Tab-separated table of C-alpha atoms and ligand atoms in Angstrom:
chain	number	residue	atom	x	y	z
A	116	MET	CA	28.422	14.959	-2.720
A	117	ALA	CA	25.283	14.982	-0.576
A	118	HIS	CA	25.092	11.225	-0.940
A	119	ALA	CA	28.715	10.668	0.072
A	120	VAL	CA	28.310	12.896	3.147
A	121	THR	CA	25.099	11.059	4.146
A	122	LEU	CA	26.816	7.684	3.875
A	123	ARG	CA	29.727	8.851	6.019
A	124	ALA	CA	27.325	10.179	8.646
A	125	LEU	CA	25.392	6.909	8.575
A	126	ALA	CA	28.588	4.967	9.106
A	127	LEU	CA	28.995	6.849	12.433
A	128	LEU	CA	25.368	6.408	13.528
A	129	PRO	CA	25.831	3.131	15.460
A	130	LEU	CA	28.004	5.088	17.948
A	131	PHE	CA	24.824	6.867	19.048
A	132	GLY	CA	22.729	3.760	19.613
A	133	THR	CA	20.384	1.539	17.668
A	134	ARG	CA	16.618	1.515	17.362
A	135	PRO	CA	15.184	-1.365	19.393
A	136	ILE	CA	13.579	-4.267	17.546
A	137	SER	CA	9.914	-4.819	18.324
A	138	ALA	CA	8.622	-8.383	18.227
A	139	ALA	CA	5.471	-7.167	16.457
A	140	SER	CA	7.400	-6.053	13.382
A	141	CYS	CA	9.423	-9.276	12.835
A	142	ALA	CA	8.721	-11.406	9.772
A	143	THR	CA	10.083	-14.637	8.302
A	144	VAL	CA	10.410	-14.559	4.516
A	145	MET	CA	12.381	-17.054	2.367
A	146	GLY	CA	13.429	-18.719	5.599
A	147	LEU	CA	15.127	-15.521	6.792
A	148	ARG	CA	14.126	-13.698	9.934
A	149	PHE	CA	13.679	-9.958	9.309
A	150	PRO	CA	13.401	-7.510	12.257
A	151	ASN	CA	10.948	-5.594	10.090
A	152	ARG	CA	9.776	-5.616	6.461
A	153	LEU	CA	11.407	-2.381	5.268
A	154	GLY	CA	14.784	-2.509	3.541
A	155	VAL	CA	17.200	-0.147	1.809
A	156	ALA	CA	17.053	-0.671	-1.953
A	157	ALA	CA	20.200	-1.441	-3.938
A	158	GLY	CA	22.303	1.490	-5.083
A	159	PHE	CA	22.133	3.426	-1.820
A	160	ASP	CA	25.086	1.667	-0.180
A	161	LYS	CA	26.757	0.255	-3.265
A	162	ASN	CA	30.009	-0.597	-1.490
A	163	GLY	CA	28.703	-1.743	1.879
A	164	ILE	CA	30.258	1.071	3.875
A	165	ALA	CA	27.225	1.926	6.048
A	166	VAL	CA	25.317	-1.314	6.667
A	167	LYS	CA	25.509	-0.993	10.433
A	168	GLY	CA	24.349	2.619	10.320
A	169	LEU	CA	21.418	1.737	8.084
A	170	GLY	CA	20.494	-1.014	10.539
A	171	SER	CA	20.743	1.464	13.430
A	172	LEU	CA	18.458	3.821	11.554
A	173	GLY	CA	15.763	1.158	11.694
A	174	PHE	CA	15.883	-0.656	8.350
A	175	GLY	CA	15.055	-4.351	8.628
A	176	PHE	CA	17.503	-5.273	5.875
A	177	VAL	CA	20.119	-3.688	3.664
A	178	GLU	CA	20.708	-4.594	0.030
A	179	VAL	CA	24.243	-3.595	-0.935
A	180	GLY	CA	25.482	-3.229	-4.512
A	181	THR	CA	25.087	-3.549	-7.358
A	182	VAL	CA	28.555	-5.095	-7.242
A	183	THR	CA	30.312	-6.428	-10.308
A	184	PRO	CA	33.198	-8.934	-10.399
A	185	ARG	CA	35.750	-6.218	-11.180
A	186	ALA	CA	35.718	-2.684	-9.755
A	187	GLN	CA	34.511	-0.056	-12.232
A	188	SER	CA	33.979	3.691	-12.193
A	189	GLY	CA	30.513	3.889	-13.782
A	190	GLN	CA	29.315	6.488	-16.261
A	191	ALA	CA	30.660	10.019	-16.646
A	192	LYS	CA	29.317	12.751	-14.342
A	193	PRO	CA	26.822	14.353	-14.123
A	194	ARG	CA	24.927	11.105	-13.723
A	195	LEU	CA	22.335	11.860	-11.063
A	196	PHE	CA	19.572	14.457	-11.256
A	197	ARG	CA	17.006	15.525	-8.685
A	198	LEU	CA	13.516	16.459	-9.857
A	199	PRO	CA	12.185	18.030	-6.633
A	200	GLN	CA	8.753	19.018	-7.914
A	201	HIS	CA	8.113	15.356	-8.705
A	202	GLU	CA	10.014	13.973	-5.691
A	203	ALA	CA	11.915	11.900	-8.220
A	204	VAL	CA	15.466	11.140	-9.276
A	205	ILE	CA	16.944	10.258	-12.651
A	206	ASN	CA	20.192	8.330	-12.429
A	207	ARG	CA	22.583	6.856	-14.913
A	208	MET	CA	25.261	5.792	-12.455
A	209	GLY	CA	26.210	2.656	-14.391
A	210	PHE	CA	27.269	0.506	-11.401
A	211	PRO	CA	30.270	2.386	-9.989
A	212	ASN	CA	31.594	0.000	-7.321
A	213	ASP	CA	34.711	-1.307	-5.616
A	214	GLY	CA	34.277	-4.835	-6.991
A	215	ALA	CA	32.596	-7.855	-5.391
A	216	VAL	CA	35.664	-9.216	-3.567
A	217	VAL	CA	36.527	-5.890	-1.902
A	218	VAL	CA	32.911	-5.255	-0.874
A	219	ALA	CA	32.603	-8.789	0.523
A	220	LYS	CA	35.761	-8.271	2.563
A	221	ARG	CA	34.369	-4.994	3.934
A	222	LEU	CA	31.090	-6.645	4.897
A	223	ARG	CA	32.938	-9.486	6.619
A	224	ALA	CA	34.937	-6.956	8.655
A	225	ALA	CA	31.768	-5.003	9.561
A	226	LYS	CA	30.429	-7.923	11.626
A	227	TYR	CA	26.862	-6.740	11.047
A	228	PHE	CA	24.324	-9.261	12.281
A	229	GLY	CA	21.220	-7.907	10.529
A	230	VAL	CA	19.950	-9.168	7.177
A	231	ILE	CA	22.171	-8.302	4.210
A	232	GLY	CA	21.258	-8.791	0.575
A	233	ALA	CA	23.977	-8.606	-2.068
A	234	ASN	CA	22.860	-7.279	-5.432
A	235	ILE	CA	25.082	-8.525	-8.270
A	236	GLY	CA	25.547	-7.451	-11.872
A	237	LYS	CA	27.883	-7.727	-14.803
A	238	ASN	CA	30.742	-5.390	-15.681
A	239	ALA	CA	29.977	-2.826	-18.378
A	240	ASP	CA	32.674	-4.194	-20.682
A	241	THR	CA	31.632	-7.845	-20.391
A	242	PRO	CA	29.815	-8.959	-23.551
A	243	LEU	CA	26.198	-9.907	-22.909
A	244	ASN	CA	26.897	-13.460	-24.059
A	245	ASP	CA	29.400	-13.844	-21.203
A	246	ALA	CA	27.082	-12.363	-18.563
A	247	LEU	CA	26.659	-15.677	-16.717
A	248	GLN	CA	30.392	-15.825	-15.933
A	249	ASP	CA	30.212	-12.386	-14.328
A	250	TYR	CA	27.153	-13.232	-12.227
A	251	ILE	CA	28.810	-16.447	-11.078
A	252	ALA	CA	32.063	-14.688	-10.164
A	253	ALA	CA	30.143	-12.057	-8.188
A	254	LEU	CA	28.001	-14.727	-6.509
A	255	GLN	CA	31.094	-16.656	-5.446
A	256	ALA	CA	32.574	-13.490	-3.925
A	257	VAL	CA	29.527	-12.338	-1.941
A	258	ARG	CA	27.815	-15.610	-1.067
A	259	ASP	CA	29.314	-16.008	2.404
A	260	VAL	CA	28.514	-12.461	3.547
A	261	ALA	CA	25.001	-12.268	2.092
A	262	ASP	CA	21.768	-13.648	3.516
A	263	TYR	CA	20.258	-13.434	0.028
A	264	VAL	CA	21.543	-12.590	-3.433
A	265	ALA	CA	19.684	-10.333	-5.872
A	266	VAL	CA	20.408	-10.802	-9.558
A	267	ASN	CA	20.093	-7.424	-11.236
A	268	ILE	CA	19.126	-7.612	-14.909
A	269	SER	CA	17.127	-4.412	-14.876
A	270	SER	CA	19.420	-1.409	-14.647
A	271	PRO	CA	18.786	0.779	-17.698
A	272	ASN	CA	22.356	2.102	-17.468
A	273	THR	CA	24.400	-0.914	-18.527
A	274	LYS	CA	24.111	-1.367	-22.271
A	275	GLY	CA	22.056	-4.412	-23.245
A	276	LEU	CA	21.474	-5.544	-19.624
A	277	ARG	CA	17.699	-5.493	-19.906
A	278	ASP	CA	17.892	-7.868	-22.896
A	279	LEU	CA	18.497	-10.516	-20.232
A	280	HIS	CA	14.727	-10.384	-19.577
A	281	ASP	CA	14.200	-12.352	-22.818
A	282	SER	CA	13.339	-15.971	-22.008
A	283	ASP	CA	16.031	-17.347	-24.329
A	284	ARG	CA	18.698	-15.478	-22.395
A	285	LEU	CA	17.093	-15.537	-18.958
A	286	LYS	CA	16.550	-19.288	-18.718
A	287	PRO	CA	20.205	-20.357	-19.041
A	288	LEU	CA	21.330	-17.380	-16.968
A	289	ILE	CA	19.108	-18.158	-13.986
A	290	ALA	CA	19.620	-21.914	-14.304
A	291	GLY	CA	23.399	-21.360	-14.255
A	292	ILE	CA	23.263	-19.042	-11.252
A	293	LEU	CA	20.997	-21.402	-9.278
A	294	LYS	CA	23.247	-24.356	-10.087
A	295	GLU	CA	26.252	-22.492	-8.693
A	296	ARG	CA	24.202	-21.368	-5.684
A	297	ASP	CA	23.265	-25.003	-4.993
A	298	ARG	CA	26.896	-26.091	-5.335
A	299	LEU	CA	28.116	-23.405	-2.922
A	300	ASP	CA	25.322	-24.122	-0.427
A	301	ALA	CA	26.184	-27.843	-0.472
A	302	GLU	CA	29.900	-27.151	-0.109
A	303	ARG	CA	29.722	-24.463	2.580
A	304	GLY	CA	26.378	-25.163	4.253
A	305	GLY	CA	23.342	-22.928	4.525
A	306	GLN	CA	20.708	-21.892	2.035
A	307	THR	CA	21.070	-18.732	0.013
A	308	PRO	CA	17.844	-17.431	-1.517
A	309	VAL	CA	18.289	-15.979	-5.004
A	310	LEU	CA	15.956	-13.218	-6.189
A	311	LEU	CA	15.655	-11.570	-9.586
A	312	LYS	CA	15.340	-7.784	-9.797
A	313	ILE	CA	13.162	-6.811	-12.724
A	314	SER	CA	12.277	-3.783	-14.820
A	315	PRO	CA	8.890	-2.041	-14.656
A	316	ASP	CA	9.027	-1.419	-18.409
A	317	MET	CA	7.534	-4.558	-19.897
A	318	GLY	CA	4.087	-5.417	-21.159
A	319	ASN	CA	1.617	-7.700	-19.390
A	320	GLU	CA	2.343	-10.687	-21.589
A	321	ALA	CA	6.112	-10.413	-21.131
A	322	LEU	CA	5.594	-10.101	-17.374
A	323	ARG	CA	3.402	-13.200	-17.311
A	324	GLU	CA	5.919	-15.194	-19.316
A	325	LEU	CA	8.749	-14.065	-17.059
A	326	ALA	CA	6.848	-14.874	-13.857
A	327	GLU	CA	5.965	-18.354	-15.093
A	328	LEU	CA	9.566	-19.008	-16.069
A	329	LEU	CA	10.761	-17.956	-12.613
A	330	CYS	CA	8.282	-20.355	-11.018
A	331	ASP	CA	9.507	-23.196	-13.270
A	332	LEU	CA	13.102	-22.432	-12.365
A	333	ARG	CA	12.229	-22.226	-8.656
A	334	VAL	CA	13.695	-18.794	-8.069
A	335	ASP	CA	13.178	-17.776	-4.440
A	336	GLY	CA	11.832	-14.316	-5.116
A	337	VAL	CA	11.415	-11.247	-7.311
A	338	ILE	CA	12.305	-7.640	-6.566
A	339	ALA	CA	9.887	-5.367	-8.388
A	340	THR	CA	10.910	-2.928	-9.624
A	341	ASN	CA	14.034	-1.128	-10.748
A	342	SER	CA	13.825	2.440	-12.081
A	343	THR	CA	11.896	3.194	-15.262
A	344	THR	CA	12.869	4.575	-18.655
A	345	ALA	CA	9.297	5.877	-19.084
A	346	ARG	CA	8.883	9.640	-18.823
A	347	SER	CA	5.131	10.177	-19.230
A	348	ALA	CA	4.642	11.078	-15.543
A	349	ILE	CA	7.262	13.831	-15.643
A	350	ALA	CA	6.961	14.991	-19.268
A	351	ASP	CA	6.721	18.650	-18.164
A	352	ASP	CA	10.047	18.589	-16.303
A	353	PRO	CA	13.079	20.263	-17.901
A	354	LEU	CA	15.162	17.231	-16.887
A	355	ALA	CA	12.749	14.687	-18.366
A	356	MET	CA	14.982	14.024	-21.345
A	357	GLN	CA	18.039	13.129	-19.262
A	358	ALA	CA	19.000	9.542	-20.008
A	359	GLY	CA	18.763	7.063	-17.142
A	360	GLY	CA	16.322	5.425	-14.785
A	361	LEU	CA	13.549	7.414	-13.130
A	362	SER	CA	12.741	6.558	-9.508
A	363	GLY	CA	10.622	7.987	-6.738
A	364	ARG	CA	7.013	9.080	-6.646
A	365	PRO	CA	6.266	8.915	-10.415
A	366	LEU	CA	7.297	5.227	-10.397
A	367	HIS	CA	5.071	4.175	-7.530
A	368	ASP	CA	1.797	3.351	-9.305
A	369	ARG	CA	3.528	1.294	-11.972
A	370	ALA	CA	5.631	-0.621	-9.432
A	371	VAL	CA	2.486	-1.465	-7.425
A	372	VAL	CA	0.761	-2.736	-10.578
A	373	VAL	CA	3.743	-4.962	-11.396
A	374	VAL	CA	3.763	-6.380	-7.846
A	375	ARG	CA	0.020	-7.078	-8.011
A	376	GLN	CA	0.264	-8.838	-11.392
A	377	LEU	CA	3.234	-10.870	-10.234
A	378	ARG	CA	1.427	-11.999	-7.091
A	379	GLN	CA	-1.593	-13.076	-9.140
A	380	ILE	CA	0.645	-15.242	-11.319
A	381	VAL	CA	3.106	-16.702	-8.822
A	382	GLY	CA	0.661	-17.242	-5.941
A	383	ASP	CA	2.633	-18.328	-2.891
A	384	ARG	CA	5.447	-19.904	-4.882
A	385	MET	CA	7.895	-17.084	-4.268
A	386	ALA	CA	8.604	-14.000	-2.218
A	387	ILE	CA	8.028	-10.539	-3.677
A	388	VAL	CA	9.951	-7.446	-2.644
A	389	GLY	CA	8.046	-4.293	-3.635
A	390	VAL	CA	10.110	-1.203	-4.461
A	391	GLY	CA	9.361	2.015	-6.313
A	392	GLY	CA	8.243	5.351	-4.915
A	393	VAL	CA	7.663	4.138	-1.380
A	394	ASP	CA	7.881	7.321	0.700
A	395	SER	CA	5.097	7.025	3.298
A	396	PRO	CA	3.273	4.437	5.405
A	397	GLU	CA	0.425	4.604	2.866
A	398	ALA	CA	2.732	3.828	-0.073
A	399	ALA	CA	4.297	0.945	1.856
A	400	ALA	CA	0.814	-0.347	2.722
A	401	ALA	CA	-0.124	-0.207	-0.971
A	402	MET	CA	2.856	-2.434	-1.784
A	403	ARG	CA	1.857	-4.870	0.945
A	404	ALA	CA	-1.768	-4.893	-0.215
A	405	ALA	CA	-0.585	-5.626	-3.771
A	406	GLY	CA	1.211	-8.703	-2.467
A	407	ALA	CA	4.722	-7.661	-1.439
A	408	ASP	CA	6.215	-9.616	1.457
A	409	LEU	CA	8.949	-7.036	1.917
A	410	VAL	CA	9.274	-3.393	0.875
A	411	GLN	CA	12.313	-1.334	-0.062
A	412	LEU	CA	12.990	2.324	-0.712
A	413	TYR	CA	15.721	4.640	-1.907
A	414	THR	CA	14.399	7.910	-3.364
A	415	GLY	CA	11.890	8.341	-0.533
A	416	MET	CA	14.774	8.896	1.848
A	417	VAL	CA	16.275	11.574	-0.434
A	418	TYR	CA	13.149	13.722	-0.094
A	419	GLN	CA	11.661	12.689	3.259
A	420	GLY	CA	14.871	12.204	5.235
A	421	PRO	CA	15.496	9.417	7.743
A	422	GLY	CA	12.187	10.006	9.567
A	423	VAL	CA	10.481	8.135	6.743
A	424	VAL	CA	12.083	4.924	7.999
A	425	TRP	CA	10.511	5.289	11.444
A	426	ARG	CA	7.123	6.310	10.074
A	427	ILE	CA	6.973	3.378	7.677
A	428	THR	CA	8.281	0.719	10.050
A	429	ALA	CA	5.735	1.835	12.644
A	430	GLY	CA	3.007	1.436	10.036
A	431	LEU	CA	4.228	-1.956	8.824
A	432	THR	CA	3.915	-3.802	12.142
B	186	FMN	C1	20.986	6.816	-7.558
B	186	FMN	C2	20.384	5.444	-7.696
B	186	FMN	C3	21.227	4.356	-7.888
B	186	FMN	C4	20.696	3.077	-8.018
B	186	FMN	N1	21.538	2.016	-8.184
B	186	FMN	C5	21.019	0.756	-8.256
B	186	FMN	C6	21.883	-0.356	-8.362
B	186	FMN	O1	23.108	-0.253	-8.354
B	186	FMN	N2	21.305	-1.590	-8.474
B	186	FMN	C7	19.952	-1.780	-8.449
B	186	FMN	O2	19.490	-2.915	-8.530
B	186	FMN	N3	19.117	-0.721	-8.326
B	186	FMN	C8	19.614	0.520	-8.238
B	186	FMN	N4	18.768	1.589	-8.104
B	186	FMN	C9	17.306	1.349	-8.137
B	186	FMN	C10	16.710	1.254	-6.735
B	186	FMN	O3	17.233	0.164	-6.035
B	186	FMN	C11	15.174	1.109	-6.822
B	186	FMN	O4	14.853	-0.106	-7.476
B	186	FMN	C12	14.525	2.263	-7.571
B	186	FMN	O5	15.180	3.473	-7.315
B	186	FMN	C13	13.059	2.416	-7.206
B	186	FMN	O6	12.915	2.660	-5.821
B	186	FMN	P1	12.728	4.153	-5.218
B	186	FMN	O7	11.643	4.822	-6.009
B	186	FMN	O8	12.372	3.923	-3.781
B	186	FMN	O9	14.039	4.832	-5.380
B	186	FMN	C14	19.272	2.877	-7.967
B	186	FMN	C15	18.452	3.984	-7.762
B	186	FMN	C16	18.979	5.257	-7.609
B	186	FMN	C17	18.054	6.418	-7.375
């Protein structure tokens, strides 16, 4: 309920003015011009109802979604838990969303001129072997309203989704998505960067293999990371055993390590978006120092409020 009220309030925010863009904070990444390097992570505005408000608040980009080809209601409630003493959240939302076509139509009507990413996924009832068809359908729907597309294979709340990290599955999936991206770009003009959003829960070897594959396939970027299924950092919490992905402060160190390892492997061959427990200028700086070109947050805003956006963007110039 708190989330729904916040989104509604954000949708009204542009009526009260917009934070000015400072030239010092601008950055060009993947050929896109960002007013600043801090974005809203996927899941916050799943249906694209508050992109303008989030821009007015001071975010340099907004990643909407995850959207799936068909609308779906997600998992049964309760599906979101706050762990205040850890400044963390566990969620098992399961991609509730209005469907890619409806969200794309809403974004078109919004006439928002800031940077929008569209995060796409597969429907819960689509067999894993047919995942590519879902990603392609979602890509086709959002392509014209998105400045970049994020391919989400890392939500822990859609059964089997993370199996798409395996090279045998990932290679044809990404190759198929990039082929369709190239076709759409040639047909409609423009260049749409495609990024892969990955899990923090893999070993070093698997991460290396994945990063090398992404370089071979010429993916434009990686978003690291999604929420974690690990619970070691919050083992003492009564909610620790709730199923779902853990985000917020306990994820931060791991997400920074993943970003650093990725940067060591990929060099300057792709962009990296660092996300996970960013809730202060220091945490954002740690992501940048590890090699992230751009930074995103979600849970940080739950605990720190909107002021965190101003503090971090001031620090990121
Ligand atoms: C309630 C909730 C819903 C989320 N939904 C999505 C989603 O639909 N797609 C996605 O890629 N990530 C989703 N995420 C993950 C965030 O985008 C982000 O990767 C993760 O929460 C770590 O960042 P944070 O610690 O700043 O929250 C969600 C996170 C939360 C807390």
